Amino acid sequence: MSTTVETRTAEFRDYVKKITSYTQALNVLYWDKATQAPRNGMDARSEIIGTLAGEQFKLATSKEMEALLTELSEPSVLETLDEITRHSVLECKKEFDRNKKIPADRHQEYVVLTAKAETVWEEARANNDFSMFQPYLEKIVNFQLEFIEYWGHDGKNKYNTLLDMYEPGMTVDQLDPIFATLREKTVKLVKAIADSPNKPDTSFLTKNFPVADQEAFSRYILEKIGYDFKSGRMDRSAHPFCTTFNPGDVRITTRYAENDFNSALFSCIHEAGHAMYEQNINPELLFTPLCDGTSMGIHESQSRYWENMVGRSLPFWNHFFADLQKAFPTQFEGVSVEDLHRAVNAVTPSFIRTEADELTYNLHVMIRYEIEKGLINQTIQVADLPKIWNEKMKEYLGVEPPTDTLGVLQDVHWAGGMIGYFPTYSLGNVYAAQFVHVMENEITGYEELIANGDFAPIREWLKEKIHQYGKMKSPRELVQAITGEGTNATYLMNYLEKKYTDVYKL
Amino acid sequence: MSTTVETRTAEFRDYVKKITSYTQALNVLYWDKATQAPRNGMDARSEIIGTLAGEQFKLATSKEMEALLTELSEPSVLETLDEITRHSVLECKKEFDRNKKIPADRHQEYVVLTAKAETVWEEARANNDFSMFQPYLEKIVNFQLEFIEYWGHDGKNKYNTLLDMYEPGMTVDQLDPIFATLREKTVKLVKAIADSPNKPDTSFLTKNFPVADQEAFSRYILEKIGYDFKSGRMDRSAHPFCTTFNPGDVRITTRYAENDFNSALFSCIHEAGHAMYEQNINPELLFTPLCDGTSMGIHESQSRYWENMVGRSLPFWNHFFADLQKAFPTQFEGVSVEDLHRAVNAVTPSFIRTEADELTYNLHVMIRYEIEKGLINQTIQVADLPKIWNEKMKEYLGVEPPTDTLGVLQDVHWAGGMIGYFPTYSLGNVYAAQFVHVMENEITGYEELIANGDFAPIREWLKEKIHQYGKMKSPRELVQAITGEGTNATYLMNYLEKKYTDVYKL
Ligand SMILES: [Zn+2]
Ligand SMILES: [Zn+2]
């Protein structure tokens, strides 16, 4: 490496350290707003978040950044860089190019539009009035179509350009067969479950569970599975989330409902799954753009793995059932561990994605995937969405939302301009099942470990194979390296078929 | 106003909005670090605080800022500006000039030195080893002397330049007679108290007070006196503090000791006094450098007023005694309101300033004032501080610290380069007594209001006379406008003589 390159590398590292410092600060400001800030401080808080985000955007798109990236991404230079810097340069360049290709005035208009659209969406949802939201969504789709032209596309499917933002390398060609498998097998399974006379009793899950007891039990479980409270904390917010300031400070939030045992506990385990990913990223990646999960799909594979494949498994409850009964003696009186396992795995087609069970969840996602693909390929018009939405709900889930509030208006994603994000929710499930298949082969006594509450070997495996890398490996590289194949929905369907055959005695 | 001036004014307002956004963000980051952040996240947190503070410093000292200030502070332009902008320009200019006069490399060296000195001071204090800290303090004093040359001084006393940073307009010429009055009367009073046979019984204050009960009672009192929890919150930290993000979000912290009724409650009232100041600043000052207390002394007058002149008064406890007995029935069994009032006003010369009673507190401050004055005028050598410290303690308080840990090493201020700050603690007491004297004349039934727990008229008075202005009025202007005179320690001494004559039946 020449002295100039060395100097410029150091400057680049300093520069991205500065940019990632803003990310950390903004995450703190946002977390505090969602969990701690008093009502009267909200407006000023939103303003400073906007101001600092603007400052960060300026840094990330500056002439200085451009010069550094141009010099360091020169192939003859790039190959001399250490691995972390090389990946950082490539990651920043991707981001920089994406930002720079959009004319500044169009970007600004789009930011204003989506901010406004989120407010309008809230109102439209509250009033069950899709026509209010429709013109905004139309503009957002048109912006996305315009942006895709600036960004470029692979000539196969314009939607691929959007998918790549959330799941690098993911394409319609890969997703179509995945969802075809999910659709065919899930719809069949849902039907069989509906016809089964062996429905689990879920009534005890909606007894009274005092919030303080739920919180204590959730904390206990998270400590046991290995969420590190010395590197995080658990608070309350309107909607559960996980946020990372640095690997030593990864926080999760949840909300409690006194008459619902399910929601808080499993949402805590879910968020802890996200958090354990970030807590275990190689600390050397701190202050680089690589100190983050590699994709939304891989991130979701970690949360869904812990929530469903561990947390809703029979071995897990065989281990924790005594603790559960100690924590809630009256609520689970006369309930067996099998009863509990069946109850937390009950399947009920319903309207709202975020409340869906493990099985029908993918059908909710698929509906959104099909609609997004249609919108971006201009085979579906925004005006027809309520009708299309309800038809698809009827077809795949067998239920039809009585209102758009419970239908097409339920998610904020599109109002915020997030088109291409939804598929990552199902990809998370697909990846997780693929990883479990490998773990069963590679980790001795995998199921016994869960039954013994000995999660360390599992965490070690996840850390070694996935977590440590952050964004150093792409999702495709990870999946290929771990499983020896590409994305494959068969494992997920095998897992689900096995689970529900058992739960519903099919 | 010309169009150019109008444009430049708008640019200036935007620019200071950006700078104050950093202040708000940094305060959130610091608050979170002190109250919420998990152990493992601390190092990265400190780094991003350093990075963002550096970015803010760049903005505040930029060519752009210089150009704006030069244009807008031109007398013919300045007089055309609206009042808020005019004061903002002057405030920023003062800060800008102060920063710009120090050569960048010397500033950088100084920042590194004080960061290191704080660490060394901690160790020196832990090991009772002044000689460890001595070379650092010597360097800090030399830096201050060098900086005073850059900043300039009034030719009367170099120490005035430092005083002005914390209490604009304050000088040795004003402080010397104030401390002379305090010294003469306080020493006499302390002696009389020591000789009094009527010592209050304080034993019930150190019974067991469960932390949760203390917290609940403190919250109750703060709500009653008018700290607005919709514009703030109360948390725990190692050392109590108050921090402002914006007037709608002013937070306080405290710490609890299970065997000490005094410490948490009165520290909460103290911090709430600071907080009510900032909660009541005119919201139009948000995002200007004026949205802050006008000086350390005036700030402290608000906290000490609520803590001591309200919170430790007999009318206050006449009102709250029933609530207190309800909250702690066993602890205060057989205790009368007079007993309580006397106990919370007990005077005991002791070693540590932050634990000192209301009366001897000013003697602790005076010792530091005299030493600082001597250091900056080079009549006292750092090497002699332990000896000088102990002599003064002996002379004024009649007690001699057995170690430097309990003596000259107890405060962090000098390690952080804060020389000239200490006098503001006593100025707070002095101002507060002056304000009380006016309130007694201007607010009908002043004492009855406290005895009735009706604090609204007092809060309104404070808001109208002090709080609303933020930094729009200097401390001198405020004091002059409210009291019709300058700083005058007589009111404080009259108040203290009256209180202790009563408490100790002198
Ligand atoms: Zn998730
Ligand atoms: Zn204070």
Short mmCIF file of C-alpha atoms in Angstrom, two decimals, chain B residues 237-395:
data_model
loop_
_atom_site.label_atom_id
_atom_site.label_comp_id
_atom_site.label_asym_id
_atom_site.label_seq_id
_atom_site.Cartn_x
_atom_site.Cartn_y
_atom_site.Cartn_z
CA SER B 237 -27.97 8.40 38.36
CA ALA B 238 -24.77 8.24 40.37
CA HIS B 239 -24.85 12.02 40.89
CA PRO B 240 -28.03 14.10 40.76
CA PHE B 241 -28.33 16.51 37.85
CA CYS B 242 -30.80 18.42 35.71
CA THR B 243 -30.54 18.47 31.93
CA THR B 244 -32.55 20.31 29.31
CA PHE B 245 -33.30 19.10 25.82
CA ASN B 246 -35.96 21.73 25.18
CA PRO B 247 -38.43 23.53 27.50
CA GLY B 248 -40.84 20.64 26.94
CA ASP B 249 -38.29 18.07 28.09
CA VAL B 250 -36.29 19.03 31.15
CA ARG B 251 -35.19 15.99 33.13
CA ILE B 252 -33.84 15.56 36.61
CA THR B 253 -32.06 12.70 38.29
CA THR B 254 -31.37 11.71 41.84
CA ARG B 255 -29.95 8.90 43.93
CA TYR B 256 -31.44 7.25 46.97
CA ALA B 257 -29.88 6.10 50.22
CA GLU B 258 -32.10 3.80 52.23
CA ASN B 259 -30.92 5.14 55.55
CA ASP B 260 -31.09 8.80 54.74
CA PHE B 261 -34.34 10.72 54.41
CA ASN B 262 -32.59 14.01 53.68
CA SER B 263 -30.50 13.35 50.66
CA ALA B 264 -32.87 12.26 47.90
CA LEU B 265 -35.86 14.46 48.73
CA PHE B 266 -33.93 17.71 49.01
CA SER B 267 -31.77 16.88 46.01
CA CYS B 268 -34.97 16.26 44.02
CA ILE B 269 -36.37 19.61 45.08
CA HIS B 270 -33.05 21.24 44.24
CA GLU B 271 -32.91 19.76 40.74
CA ALA B 272 -36.60 20.53 40.22
CA GLY B 273 -35.76 24.17 41.03
CA HIS B 274 -33.25 24.13 38.18
CA ALA B 275 -35.76 22.34 35.96
CA MET B 276 -38.66 24.70 36.59
CA TYR B 277 -36.40 27.52 35.44
CA GLU B 278 -35.81 25.84 32.09
CA GLN B 279 -39.37 24.57 31.69
CA ASN B 280 -40.59 28.15 31.89
CA ILE B 281 -38.26 29.79 29.42
CA ASN B 282 -40.15 31.54 26.63
CA PRO B 283 -40.66 28.84 23.96
CA GLU B 284 -39.79 31.38 21.27
CA LEU B 285 -36.19 31.09 22.43
CA LEU B 286 -36.07 27.41 21.43
CA PHE B 287 -33.29 26.75 18.91
CA THR B 288 -31.45 29.93 19.90
CA PRO B 289 -28.46 30.17 22.27
CA LEU B 290 -30.75 32.09 24.64
CA CYS B 291 -32.82 29.07 25.61
CA ASP B 292 -30.89 28.46 28.80
CA GLY B 293 -30.47 29.91 32.27
CA THR B 294 -28.74 33.27 32.14
CA SER B 295 -25.90 32.27 34.48
CA MET B 296 -24.79 29.58 36.87
CA GLY B 297 -25.53 31.83 39.80
CA ILE B 298 -29.07 32.67 38.77
CA HIS B 299 -29.64 28.99 38.00
CA GLU B 300 -28.43 28.03 41.43
CA SER B 301 -30.64 30.72 42.99
CA GLN B 302 -33.64 28.81 41.66
CA SER B 303 -32.53 25.41 42.93
CA ARG B 304 -31.42 26.69 46.32
CA TYR B 305 -34.59 28.74 46.66
CA TRP B 306 -36.83 25.71 46.30
CA GLU B 307 -34.55 23.39 48.21
CA ASN B 308 -33.81 25.58 51.24
CA MET B 309 -35.98 28.64 51.39
CA VAL B 310 -39.13 26.73 50.50
CA GLY B 311 -38.31 23.05 51.12
CA ARG B 312 -36.59 23.56 54.46
CA SER B 313 -39.05 26.14 55.76
CA LEU B 314 -41.56 25.63 58.54
CA PRO B 315 -44.61 26.76 56.49
CA PHE B 316 -43.71 24.18 53.84
CA TRP B 317 -43.67 21.38 56.39
CA ASN B 318 -46.75 22.67 58.12
CA HIS B 319 -48.46 21.97 54.82
CA PHE B 320 -46.84 18.63 53.95
CA PHE B 321 -46.34 17.12 57.39
CA ALA B 322 -49.55 15.10 57.26
CA ASP B 323 -48.54 13.68 53.88
CA LEU B 324 -45.12 12.88 55.24
CA GLN B 325 -46.52 11.03 58.21
CA LYS B 326 -48.85 9.12 55.94
CA ALA B 327 -45.96 8.14 53.67
CA PHE B 328 -43.63 7.15 56.51
CA PRO B 329 -45.84 6.43 59.54
CA THR B 330 -43.37 4.41 61.58
CA GLN B 331 -40.31 6.47 60.77
CA PHE B 332 -41.85 9.74 61.95
CA GLU B 333 -43.83 8.35 64.84
CA GLY B 334 -43.75 10.78 67.75
CA VAL B 335 -41.99 13.44 65.67
CA SER B 336 -43.58 16.89 65.56
CA VAL B 337 -43.43 19.24 62.59
CA GLU B 338 -41.13 21.47 64.62
CA ASP B 339 -38.86 18.51 65.30
CA LEU B 340 -38.75 17.78 61.59
CA HIS B 341 -38.10 21.38 60.65
CA ARG B 342 -35.25 21.61 63.14
CA ALA B 343 -33.79 18.27 62.04
CA VAL B 344 -33.66 19.11 58.33
CA ASN B 345 -31.92 22.36 59.26
CA ALA B 346 -29.27 20.91 61.53
CA VAL B 347 -25.83 22.48 61.16
CA THR B 348 -22.70 20.35 61.39
CA PRO B 349 -19.34 21.56 60.12
CA SER B 350 -18.06 18.76 57.92
CA PHE B 351 -15.48 18.02 55.26
CA ILE B 352 -17.46 17.58 52.06
CA ARG B 353 -19.06 20.54 50.30
CA THR B 354 -21.80 18.57 48.54
CA GLU B 355 -22.97 17.16 51.86
CA ALA B 356 -22.75 20.44 53.76
CA ASP B 357 -25.74 22.07 55.44
CA GLU B 358 -27.24 25.29 54.17
CA LEU B 359 -25.18 27.49 56.49
CA THR B 360 -21.66 26.07 56.26
CA TYR B 361 -22.00 25.50 52.53
CA ASN B 362 -20.92 29.06 51.79
CA LEU B 363 -17.75 28.59 53.84
CA HIS B 364 -16.80 25.62 51.66
CA VAL B 365 -17.37 27.78 48.61
CA MET B 366 -15.41 30.66 50.04
CA ILE B 367 -12.34 28.50 50.60
CA ARG B 368 -12.39 27.55 46.93
CA TYR B 369 -12.93 31.17 45.89
CA GLU B 370 -9.96 32.36 47.87
CA ILE B 371 -7.75 29.60 46.52
CA GLU B 372 -8.79 30.18 42.90
CA LYS B 373 -8.18 33.89 43.22
CA GLY B 374 -4.74 33.14 44.65
CA LEU B 375 -3.87 30.63 41.94
CA ILE B 376 -4.83 32.94 39.08
CA ASN B 377 -3.08 35.92 40.68
CA GLN B 378 -0.11 33.66 41.37
CA THR B 379 -0.03 34.36 45.09
CA ILE B 380 -0.75 30.70 45.83
CA GLN B 381 1.19 27.73 44.46
CA VAL B 382 -0.56 24.50 43.54
CA ALA B 383 1.99 22.59 45.61
CA ASP B 384 0.79 24.34 48.76
CA LEU B 385 -2.91 23.60 48.26
CA PRO B 386 -3.28 20.71 50.73
CA LYS B 387 -1.76 22.81 53.49
CA ILE B 388 -3.73 25.94 52.61
CA TRP B 389 -6.94 23.98 52.26
CA ASN B 390 -6.66 22.44 55.68
CA GLU B 391 -5.71 25.72 57.33
CA LYS B 392 -8.75 27.43 55.88
CA MET B 393 -11.03 24.55 56.88
CA LYS B 394 -9.70 24.84 60.40
CA GLU B 395 -10.10 28.61 60.42
#
